[in-house]
């Protein structure tokens, strides 16, 4: 059987070419793009500005949507977590985080993850497969439709972070394709400047991203100030150790815009990487490489069966103080959605029974 074309991953130009191969005029492609990407309609039946016979032909050969919501959880703090399934039955997780000024959607770039960060539950799934551009776009559409309704313009802007399951730089081509589709002003119009991609440190892809003109912002998950500890927490460090990683960041730095900084994410693990000495080592490391950057301290999110506890608040504050006293811009990220396993490092296709369960669509 011929594989159905996944339309959500196609740019407006590609959709125009696609409908032209069906003998339709170009404006039908633009109509289709507006329906899928601007109004976020997920079924051909809803696209009533297209003739019925065209809709019926499209449904024979293409998909307007492929992801299905399996479960949807609502946290006490308003965070929503979606557990979805691909057409081939693989888990995909997405988190919608409402914030005062703009919403943030944390999406997955892969189903599972091939890297083996020891503080992350997703690692235990292994890599199931990388997601397609269409599957990345659909995660954003599903979250926005659920929060605001199909076709409703989000009242606030949308930030995207590629910090869900997977290592985004191991799926860079599909990721960039999805970001280009979403940046179209006649679609969702979420520009790369609103997107942050977080990597465990895939050095050659960081260098590729540095050469990409419409690139998103970059965050590096560091988690340790020394190779010895990072080898243990993030085994990818054995392939690309800290100095090599920071040298790639130095190259990337040349592409930063005036107000832009590279972000280093540092998950805080009680008694593992949060001592005063480690704060000084981290500050010295970053100062030695002298990269225009900031550090986000992320209190670890408890996730059984992982053997870590979050650093106490006082420890996080002291760590921050030491970094700042050495001139490092430092922020503490407030964990969101911990109660529904939506927080960083907790995504592992986990079904939970909660009083705050808001129901499940399919
Ligand atoms: S922290 Fe990110 S890169 Fe590391 S295992 Fe988890 S999902 Fe993969």
mmCIF file of C-alpha atoms and ligand atoms in Angstrom:
data_model
loop_
_atom_site.group_PDB
_atom_site.id
_atom_site.type_symbol
_atom_site.label_atom_id
_atom_site.label_comp_id
_atom_site.label_asym_id
_atom_site.label_seq_id
_atom_site.Cartn_x
_atom_site.Cartn_y
_atom_site.Cartn_z
ATOM 1 C CA UNK A 1 0.000 0.000 0.000
ATOM 2 C CA UNK A 2 1.315 3.456 -0.886
ATOM 3 C CA UNK A 3 2.122 5.580 2.160
ATOM 4 C CA UNK A 4 -0.320 8.455 2.697
ATOM 5 C CA UNK A 5 1.218 11.939 2.418
ATOM 6 C CA UNK A 6 1.443 13.679 5.777
ATOM 7 C CA UNK A 7 0.273 17.191 4.915
ATOM 8 C CA UNK A 8 1.077 18.887 8.247
ATOM 9 C CA UNK A 9 4.800 18.674 7.517
ATOM 10 C CA UNK A 10 4.542 20.452 4.147
ATOM 11 C CA UNK A 11 5.301 24.122 3.567
ATOM 12 C CA UNK A 12 2.849 26.291 1.678
ATOM 13 C CA UNK A 13 4.909 25.959 -1.513
ATOM 14 C CA UNK A 14 5.016 22.181 -1.150
ATOM 15 C CA UNK A 15 1.255 22.037 -0.611
ATOM 16 C CA UNK A 16 0.696 24.106 -3.742
ATOM 17 C CA UNK A 17 2.862 21.675 -5.747
ATOM 18 C CA UNK A 18 1.046 18.763 -4.162
ATOM 19 C CA UNK A 19 -2.438 19.943 -5.207
ATOM 20 C CA UNK A 20 -1.100 20.792 -8.663
ATOM 21 C CA UNK A 21 -0.097 17.144 -9.101
ATOM 22 C CA UNK A 22 -3.800 16.395 -8.543
ATOM 23 C CA UNK A 23 -4.718 18.792 -11.364
ATOM 24 C CA UNK A 24 -5.974 21.492 -8.961
ATOM 25 C CA UNK A 25 -5.143 25.205 -9.199
ATOM 26 C CA UNK A 26 -2.459 26.694 -6.918
ATOM 27 C CA UNK A 27 -4.943 28.609 -4.768
ATOM 28 C CA UNK A 28 -6.366 25.310 -3.491
ATOM 29 C CA UNK A 29 -2.945 24.578 -1.992
ATOM 30 C CA UNK A 30 -2.955 27.956 -0.253
ATOM 31 C CA UNK A 31 -6.477 27.269 1.066
ATOM 32 C CA UNK A 32 -5.347 23.916 2.357
ATOM 33 C CA UNK A 33 -2.333 25.473 4.072
ATOM 34 C CA UNK A 34 -4.538 28.082 5.778
ATOM 35 C CA UNK A 35 -6.906 25.362 6.979
ATOM 36 C CA UNK A 36 -4.169 23.107 8.353
ATOM 37 C CA UNK A 37 -1.716 25.659 9.659
ATOM 38 C CA UNK A 38 -3.671 28.829 10.403
ATOM 39 C CA UNK A 39 -7.002 27.390 11.549
ATOM 40 C CA UNK A 40 -5.329 24.161 12.766
ATOM 41 C CA UNK A 41 -8.105 21.998 11.332
ATOM 42 C CA UNK A 42 -7.269 18.331 11.710
ATOM 43 C CA UNK A 43 -9.746 16.593 9.460
ATOM 44 C CA UNK A 44 -10.638 17.114 5.798
ATOM 45 C CA UNK A 45 -14.326 17.107 6.761
ATOM 46 C CA UNK A 46 -13.817 20.367 8.668
ATOM 47 C CA UNK A 47 -12.258 22.156 5.684
ATOM 48 C CA UNK A 48 -15.565 23.179 4.153
ATOM 49 C CA UNK A 49 -14.071 25.865 1.890
ATOM 50 C CA UNK A 50 -12.656 23.042 -0.266
ATOM 51 C CA UNK A 51 -15.048 21.263 -2.659
ATOM 52 C CA UNK A 52 -16.389 17.992 -1.324
ATOM 53 C CA UNK A 53 -14.927 15.881 -4.116
ATOM 54 C CA UNK A 54 -11.441 17.317 -3.513
ATOM 55 C CA UNK A 55 -11.749 16.570 0.201
ATOM 56 C CA UNK A 56 -12.730 13.037 -0.587
ATOM 57 C CA UNK A 57 -9.786 12.598 -3.000
ATOM 58 C CA UNK A 58 -7.432 14.047 -0.402
ATOM 59 C CA UNK A 59 -8.592 11.647 2.268
ATOM 60 C CA UNK A 60 -7.767 8.732 -0.053
ATOM 61 C CA UNK A 61 -4.128 9.718 -0.456
ATOM 62 C CA UNK A 62 -3.162 12.036 2.390
ATOM 63 C CA UNK A 63 -3.503 12.720 6.103
ATOM 64 C CA UNK A 64 -4.570 15.985 7.708
ATOM 65 C CA UNK A 65 -3.534 14.550 11.085
ATOM 66 C CA UNK A 66 -1.767 11.426 12.281
ATOM 67 C CA UNK A 67 -1.231 11.823 16.042
ATOM 68 C CA UNK A 68 -3.978 10.706 18.380
ATOM 69 C CA UNK A 69 -4.369 11.868 21.967
ATOM 70 C CA UNK A 70 -4.301 8.900 24.338
ATOM 71 C CA UNK A 71 -4.415 10.776 27.631
ATOM 72 C CA UNK A 72 -4.510 14.345 28.757
ATOM 73 C CA UNK A 73 -3.611 15.481 32.269
ATOM 74 C CA UNK A 74 -4.114 18.835 33.936
ATOM 75 C CA UNK A 75 -1.781 19.961 36.707
ATOM 76 C CA UNK A 76 -2.789 22.080 39.681
ATOM 77 C CA UNK A 77 -0.645 24.868 38.193
ATOM 78 C CA UNK A 78 -2.500 24.810 34.848
ATOM 79 C CA UNK A 79 0.170 22.825 32.976
ATOM 80 C CA UNK A 80 -1.297 20.277 30.561
ATOM 81 C CA UNK A 81 0.452 17.110 29.532
ATOM 82 C CA UNK A 82 -0.553 15.077 26.508
ATOM 83 C CA UNK A 83 0.345 11.508 25.865
ATOM 84 C CA UNK A 84 -0.200 10.819 22.168
ATOM 85 C CA UNK A 85 0.357 7.922 19.817
ATOM 86 C CA UNK A 86 1.790 7.978 16.309
ATOM 87 C CA UNK A 87 0.136 6.051 13.470
ATOM 88 C CA UNK A 88 2.543 3.211 14.234
ATOM 89 C CA UNK A 89 1.576 3.241 17.907
ATOM 90 C CA UNK A 90 4.633 4.929 19.428
ATOM 91 C CA UNK A 91 4.370 7.347 22.363
ATOM 92 C CA UNK A 92 4.787 11.106 21.906
ATOM 93 C CA UNK A 93 4.575 13.553 24.798
ATOM 94 C CA UNK A 94 3.900 17.254 24.782
ATOM 95 C CA UNK A 95 3.456 19.748 27.586
ATOM 96 C CA UNK A 96 1.552 23.047 27.464
ATOM 97 C CA UNK A 97 2.614 25.556 30.106
ATOM 98 C CA UNK A 98 0.449 28.658 30.452
ATOM 99 C CA UNK A 99 2.338 31.736 31.604
ATOM 100 C CA UNK A 100 1.252 35.275 32.259
ATOM 101 C CA UNK A 101 2.817 36.885 29.221
ATOM 102 C CA UNK A 102 2.976 33.996 26.795
ATOM 103 C CA UNK A 103 2.420 30.258 26.727
ATOM 104 C CA UNK A 104 5.196 27.737 26.327
ATOM 105 C CA UNK A 105 4.815 24.414 24.571
ATOM 106 C CA UNK A 106 7.462 21.802 25.276
ATOM 107 C CA UNK A 107 7.483 19.304 22.423
ATOM 108 C CA UNK A 108 9.256 16.048 21.652
ATOM 109 C CA UNK A 109 11.586 15.523 18.727
ATOM 110 C CA UNK A 110 11.813 11.750 19.043
ATOM 111 C CA UNK A 111 9.731 8.945 20.473
ATOM 112 C CA UNK A 112 11.970 7.822 23.356
ATOM 113 C CA UNK A 113 15.629 8.865 23.248
ATOM 114 C CA UNK A 114 18.872 7.100 22.333
ATOM 115 C CA UNK A 115 20.962 9.030 24.875
ATOM 116 C CA UNK A 116 21.242 7.714 28.367
ATOM 117 C CA UNK A 117 21.250 10.617 30.764
ATOM 118 C CA UNK A 118 20.969 8.948 34.128
ATOM 119 C CA UNK A 119 18.705 11.649 35.630
ATOM 120 C CA UNK A 120 16.084 11.342 32.864
ATOM 121 C CA UNK A 121 13.189 8.935 32.723
ATOM 122 C CA UNK A 122 12.835 9.194 28.935
ATOM 123 C CA UNK A 123 16.249 7.533 28.592
ATOM 124 C CA UNK A 124 14.729 4.305 29.865
ATOM 125 C CA UNK A 125 12.552 4.003 26.759
ATOM 126 C CA UNK A 126 15.551 3.952 24.416
ATOM 127 C CA UNK A 127 15.030 5.345 20.921
ATOM 128 C CA UNK A 128 11.784 4.180 19.345
ATOM 129 C CA UNK A 129 12.121 6.459 16.313
ATOM 130 C CA UNK A 130 12.661 10.074 15.303
ATOM 131 C CA UNK A 131 9.501 12.070 14.640
ATOM 132 C CA UNK A 132 8.636 13.533 11.270
ATOM 133 C CA UNK A 133 8.252 17.273 10.688
ATOM 134 C CA UNK A 134 4.480 16.733 10.508
ATOM 135 C CA UNK A 135 4.432 14.955 13.864
ATOM 136 C CA UNK A 136 6.374 17.824 15.427
ATOM 137 C CA UNK A 137 3.952 20.417 13.981
ATOM 138 C CA UNK A 138 0.923 18.409 15.096
ATOM 139 C CA UNK A 139 2.036 18.433 18.743
ATOM 140 C CA UNK A 140 1.806 22.232 18.746
ATOM 141 C CA UNK A 141 -1.550 22.213 16.959
ATOM 142 C CA UNK A 142 -3.038 19.704 19.392
ATOM 143 C CA UNK A 143 -1.874 21.678 22.440
ATOM 144 C CA UNK A 144 -3.192 24.994 21.064
ATOM 145 C CA UNK A 145 -6.508 23.479 19.973
ATOM 146 C CA UNK A 146 -6.978 21.916 23.379
ATOM 147 C CA UNK A 147 -6.134 25.125 25.230
ATOM 148 C CA UNK A 148 -8.064 27.559 23.021
ATOM 149 C CA UNK A 149 -10.217 25.663 20.515
ATOM 150 C CA UNK A 150 -9.723 24.859 16.828
ATOM 151 C CA UNK A 151 -9.314 27.962 14.739
ATOM 152 C CA UNK A 152 -9.021 30.292 17.735
ATOM 153 C CA UNK A 153 -5.976 32.557 17.733
ATOM 154 C CA UNK A 154 -4.054 32.095 21.003
ATOM 155 C CA UNK A 155 -4.617 35.257 23.062
ATOM 156 C CA UNK A 156 -0.962 35.358 24.084
ATOM 157 C CA UNK A 157 2.072 34.502 22.000
ATOM 158 C CA UNK A 158 3.533 31.012 21.940
ATOM 159 C CA UNK A 159 7.082 30.026 22.826
ATOM 160 C CA UNK A 160 8.302 26.599 21.832
ATOM 161 C CA UNK A 161 10.969 24.556 23.542
ATOM 162 C CA UNK A 162 12.367 21.329 22.139
ATOM 163 C CA UNK A 163 12.912 19.868 25.605
ATOM 164 C CA UNK A 164 10.449 16.973 25.577
ATOM 165 C CA UNK A 165 11.484 13.447 24.724
ATOM 166 C CA UNK A 166 14.446 12.949 22.432
ATOM 167 C CA UNK A 167 17.646 14.665 21.411
ATOM 168 C CA UNK A 168 16.517 17.309 18.889
ATOM 169 C CA UNK A 169 19.896 17.647 17.201
ATOM 170 C CA UNK A 170 19.750 13.959 16.238
ATOM 171 C CA UNK A 171 16.645 14.857 14.221
ATOM 172 C CA UNK A 172 17.789 18.244 13.001
ATOM 173 C CA UNK A 173 16.501 18.135 9.401
ATOM 174 C CA UNK A 174 12.913 17.281 10.375
ATOM 175 C CA UNK A 175 13.056 19.726 13.270
ATOM 176 C CA UNK A 176 14.151 22.631 11.054
ATOM 177 C CA UNK A 177 11.539 21.682 8.472
ATOM 178 C CA UNK A 178 8.812 21.783 11.145
ATOM 179 C CA UNK A 179 10.058 25.133 12.446
ATOM 180 C CA UNK A 180 9.961 26.607 8.931
ATOM 181 C CA UNK A 181 6.379 25.431 8.424
ATOM 182 C CA UNK A 182 5.338 26.917 11.774
ATOM 183 C CA UNK A 183 7.098 30.233 11.084
ATOM 184 C CA UNK A 184 4.958 30.973 7.992
ATOM 185 C CA UNK A 185 2.979 34.211 8.641
ATOM 186 C CA UNK A 186 -0.002 32.589 6.899
ATOM 187 C CA UNK A 187 0.182 29.622 9.238
ATOM 188 C CA UNK A 188 0.853 29.570 12.986
ATOM 189 C CA UNK A 189 3.505 32.261 12.594
ATOM 190 C CA UNK A 190 5.730 31.081 15.439
ATOM 191 C CA UNK A 191 9.096 32.514 14.420
ATOM 192 C CA UNK A 192 12.458 30.842 15.244
ATOM 193 C CA UNK A 193 13.169 33.653 17.683
ATOM 194 C CA UNK A 194 10.389 32.156 19.839
ATOM 195 C CA UNK A 195 11.917 28.675 19.787
ATOM 196 C CA UNK A 196 14.643 27.166 21.965
ATOM 197 C CA UNK A 197 16.250 23.850 21.187
ATOM 198 C CA UNK A 198 17.963 22.034 24.031
ATOM 199 C CA UNK A 199 20.758 19.583 23.325
ATOM 200 C CA UNK A 200 22.808 17.176 25.386
ATOM 201 C CA UNK A 201 25.754 18.270 23.243
ATOM 202 C CA UNK A 202 25.889 16.815 19.724
ATOM 203 C CA UNK A 203 28.910 18.852 18.666
ATOM 204 C CA UNK A 204 28.789 18.468 14.831
ATOM 205 C CA UNK A 205 25.091 19.439 14.791
ATOM 206 C CA UNK A 206 25.753 22.492 16.998
ATOM 207 C CA UNK A 207 28.214 23.598 14.326
ATOM 208 C CA UNK A 208 25.601 22.898 11.601
ATOM 209 C CA UNK A 209 23.011 24.909 13.501
ATOM 210 C CA UNK A 210 25.458 27.801 13.773
ATOM 211 C CA UNK A 211 25.405 27.962 9.980
ATOM 212 C CA UNK A 212 21.617 27.951 9.704
ATOM 213 C CA UNK A 213 20.282 31.422 8.964
ATOM 214 C CA UNK A 214 16.778 30.964 10.416
ATOM 215 C CA UNK A 215 17.947 29.029 13.444
ATOM 216 C CA UNK A 216 16.227 28.826 16.851
ATOM 217 C CA UNK A 217 17.934 29.672 20.162
ATOM 218 C CA UNK A 218 20.197 27.043 21.643
ATOM 219 C CA UNK A 219 20.379 25.609 25.157
ATOM 220 C CA UNK A 220 22.974 23.093 26.288
ATOM 221 C CA UNK A 221 22.205 20.639 29.048
ATOM 222 C CA UNK A 222 25.442 20.639 31.045
ATOM 223 C CA UNK A 223 24.578 19.004 34.394
ATOM 224 C CA UNK A 224 28.182 18.786 35.614
ATOM 225 C CA UNK A 225 31.264 21.010 35.785
ATOM 226 C CA UNK A 226 33.801 18.209 35.184
ATOM 227 C CA UNK A 227 34.195 15.457 32.586
ATOM 228 C CA UNK A 228 34.439 12.855 35.315
ATOM 229 C CA UNK A 229 30.960 13.612 36.637
ATOM 230 C CA UNK A 230 29.435 14.440 33.253
ATOM 231 C CA UNK A 231 30.625 11.104 31.820
ATOM 232 C CA UNK A 232 28.572 9.485 34.546
ATOM 233 C CA UNK A 233 25.430 11.640 34.289
ATOM 234 C CA UNK A 234 25.410 12.156 30.517
ATOM 235 C CA UNK A 235 27.348 9.388 28.755
ATOM 236 C CA UNK A 236 27.305 11.376 25.477
ATOM 237 C CA UNK A 237 30.095 13.343 27.179
ATOM 238 C CA UNK A 238 32.484 10.464 26.503
ATOM 239 C CA UNK A 239 31.995 11.139 22.782
ATOM 240 C CA UNK A 240 32.155 14.935 23.026
ATOM 241 C CA UNK A 241 33.777 16.028 26.300
ATOM 242 C CA UNK A 242 33.149 19.399 27.925
ATOM 243 C CA UNK A 243 36.039 21.325 26.325
ATOM 244 C CA UNK A 244 35.059 20.162 22.848
ATOM 245 C CA UNK A 245 31.430 21.024 23.562
ATOM 246 C CA UNK A 246 32.279 24.496 24.827
ATOM 247 C CA UNK A 247 34.562 25.115 21.851
ATOM 248 C CA UNK A 248 31.553 24.402 19.582
ATOM 249 C CA UNK A 249 29.526 26.815 21.741
ATOM 250 C CA UNK A 250 32.232 29.417 21.166
ATOM 251 C CA UNK A 251 31.728 29.021 17.402
ATOM 252 C CA UNK A 252 27.961 29.251 17.891
ATOM 253 C CA UNK A 253 28.448 32.398 19.977
ATOM 254 C CA UNK A 254 29.567 34.269 16.854
ATOM 255 C CA UNK A 255 26.024 33.920 15.485
ATOM 256 C CA UNK A 256 24.257 35.329 18.566
ATOM 257 C CA UNK A 257 22.133 38.398 18.064
ATOM 258 C CA UNK A 258 22.766 41.455 20.272
ATOM 259 C CA UNK A 259 20.158 40.466 22.896
ATOM 260 C CA UNK A 260 20.693 36.752 22.650
ATOM 261 C CA UNK A 261 22.626 34.500 25.023
ATOM 262 C CA UNK A 262 23.422 30.829 24.889
ATOM 263 C CA UNK A 263 21.723 28.966 27.748
ATOM 264 C CA UNK A 264 23.362 26.321 29.882
ATOM 265 C CA UNK A 265 20.844 24.131 31.673
ATOM 266 C CA UNK A 266 22.066 22.660 34.934
ATOM 267 C CA UNK A 267 19.815 20.100 36.610
ATOM 268 C CA UNK A 268 20.375 20.247 40.375
ATOM 269 C CA UNK A 269 20.813 16.800 41.947
ATOM 270 C CA UNK A 270 21.048 16.649 45.714
ATOM 271 C CA UNK A 271 24.556 15.712 46.859
ATOM 272 C CA UNK A 272 25.677 14.895 43.308
ATOM 273 C CA UNK A 273 26.421 18.152 41.462
ATOM 274 C CA UNK A 274 25.293 20.906 43.827
ATOM 275 C CA UNK A 275 28.213 21.606 46.200
ATOM 276 C CA UNK A 276 29.855 25.015 46.664
ATOM 277 C CA UNK A 277 33.030 23.609 45.115
ATOM 278 C CA UNK A 278 31.082 22.466 42.038
ATOM 279 C CA UNK A 279 29.503 25.917 41.731
ATOM 280 C CA UNK A 280 32.990 27.447 41.704
ATOM 281 C CA UNK A 281 34.191 24.850 39.165
ATOM 282 C CA UNK A 282 31.220 25.646 36.923
ATOM 283 C CA UNK A 283 31.795 29.399 37.137
ATOM 284 C CA UNK A 284 35.509 28.955 36.393
ATOM 285 C CA UNK A 285 34.732 26.679 33.453
ATOM 286 C CA UNK A 286 32.291 29.131 31.884
ATOM 287 C CA UNK A 287 34.527 32.110 32.585
ATOM 288 C CA UNK A 288 37.505 30.336 31.053
ATOM 289 C CA UNK A 289 35.580 29.789 27.824
ATOM 290 C CA UNK A 290 34.115 33.290 28.082
ATOM 291 C CA UNK A 291 30.860 32.582 26.214
ATOM 292 C CA UNK A 292 27.997 35.072 26.169
ATOM 293 C CA UNK A 293 25.649 32.880 28.133
ATOM 294 C CA UNK A 294 23.390 32.390 31.104
ATOM 295 C CA UNK A 295 22.823 29.430 33.377
ATOM 296 C CA UNK A 296 19.379 28.029 34.190
ATOM 297 C CA UNK A 297 19.393 26.002 37.367
ATOM 298 C CA UNK A 298 16.688 23.356 37.153
ATOM 299 C CA UNK A 299 15.690 21.644 40.388
ATOM 300 C CA UNK A 300 15.572 17.943 39.547
ATOM 301 C CA UNK A 301 12.086 16.509 39.269
ATOM 302 C CA UNK A 302 11.653 13.357 41.278
ATOM 303 C CA UNK A 303 10.903 10.455 38.994
ATOM 304 C CA UNK A 304 10.888 6.920 40.288
ATOM 305 C CA UNK A 305 12.869 4.730 39.759
ATOM 306 C CA UNK A 306 15.688 7.254 39.295
ATOM 307 C CA UNK A 307 18.138 7.360 42.205
ATOM 308 C CA UNK A 308 18.218 11.175 42.582
ATOM 309 C CA UNK A 309 16.590 13.747 44.815
ATOM 310 C CA UNK A 310 16.117 17.428 44.041
ATOM 311 C CA UNK A 311 18.581 19.812 45.692
ATOM 312 C CA UNK A 312 16.994 21.696 48.598
ATOM 313 C CA UNK A 313 15.937 25.290 47.835
ATOM 314 C CA UNK A 314 18.706 26.747 50.064
ATOM 315 C CA UNK A 315 21.338 24.756 48.156
ATOM 316 C CA UNK A 316 19.995 26.015 44.820
ATOM 317 C CA UNK A 317 20.070 29.594 46.125
ATOM 318 C CA UNK A 318 23.623 29.220 47.411
ATOM 319 C CA UNK A 319 24.763 27.705 44.117
ATOM 320 C CA UNK A 320 23.173 30.612 42.267
ATOM 321 C CA UNK A 321 24.832 33.120 44.577
ATOM 322 C CA UNK A 322 28.287 31.622 43.979
ATOM 323 C CA UNK A 323 27.821 31.678 40.196
ATOM 324 C CA UNK A 324 26.595 35.270 40.276
ATOM 325 C CA UNK A 325 29.450 36.371 42.529
ATOM 326 C CA UNK A 326 31.762 35.183 39.748
ATOM 327 C CA UNK A 327 29.892 37.124 37.087
ATOM 328 C CA UNK A 328 27.725 34.295 35.641
ATOM 329 C CA UNK A 329 24.126 35.289 34.795
ATOM 330 C CA UNK A 330 22.045 32.723 36.655
ATOM 331 C CA UNK A 331 18.332 31.982 36.882
ATOM 332 C CA UNK A 332 16.376 29.346 38.762
ATOM 333 C CA UNK A 333 13.667 27.645 36.734
ATOM 334 C CA UNK A 334 10.471 26.962 38.606
ATOM 335 C CA UNK A 335 9.348 23.359 38.029
ATOM 336 C CA UNK A 336 5.932 23.090 36.372
ATOM 337 C CA UNK A 337 3.553 20.173 36.190
ATOM 338 C CA UNK A 338 5.479 17.909 38.578
ATOM 339 C CA UNK A 339 2.239 16.346 39.819
ATOM 340 C CA UNK A 340 1.376 15.053 36.357
ATOM 341 C CA UNK A 341 4.911 13.938 35.435
ATOM 342 C CA UNK A 342 5.136 16.754 32.923
ATOM 343 C CA UNK A 343 8.326 18.290 34.253
ATOM 344 C CA UNK A 344 11.807 17.999 32.750
ATOM 345 C CA UNK A 345 13.168 14.477 32.868
ATOM 346 C CA UNK A 346 9.823 12.968 33.818
ATOM 347 C CA UNK A 347 8.470 12.206 30.357
ATOM 348 C CA UNK A 348 8.365 8.485 29.838
ATOM 349 C CA UNK A 349 5.011 7.711 28.339
ATOM 350 C CA UNK A 350 3.734 7.278 31.831
ATOM 351 C CA UNK A 351 0.031 6.782 32.372
ATOM 352 C CA UNK A 352 -0.966 8.193 35.737
ATOM 353 C CA UNK A 353 -4.200 8.070 37.627
ATOM 354 C CA UNK A 354 -4.983 11.500 38.930
ATOM 355 C CA UNK A 355 -7.856 13.336 40.436
ATOM 356 C CA UNK A 356 -6.953 16.133 38.037
ATOM 357 C CA UNK A 357 -7.317 13.954 34.962
ATOM 358 C CA UNK A 358 -9.366 15.981 32.530
ATOM 359 C CA UNK A 359 -10.277 13.205 30.178
ATOM 360 C CA UNK A 360 -9.006 11.608 27.049
ATOM 361 C CA UNK A 361 -9.827 12.162 23.414
ATOM 362 C CA UNK A 362 -8.948 9.865 20.653
HETATM 363 S S1 LIG B 1 17.760 14.408 29.093
HETATM 364 FE FE1 LIG B 1 17.170 14.667 26.935
HETATM 365 S S2 LIG B 1 18.926 13.841 25.806
HETATM 366 FE FE2 LIG B 1 19.125 13.055 27.906
HETATM 367 S S3 LIG B 1 18.073 11.059 27.842
HETATM 368 FE FE3 LIG B 1 16.552 12.597 28.479
HETATM 369 S S4 LIG B 1 15.505 13.175 26.590
HETATM 370 FE FE4 LIG B 1 17.427 12.179 26.012
#
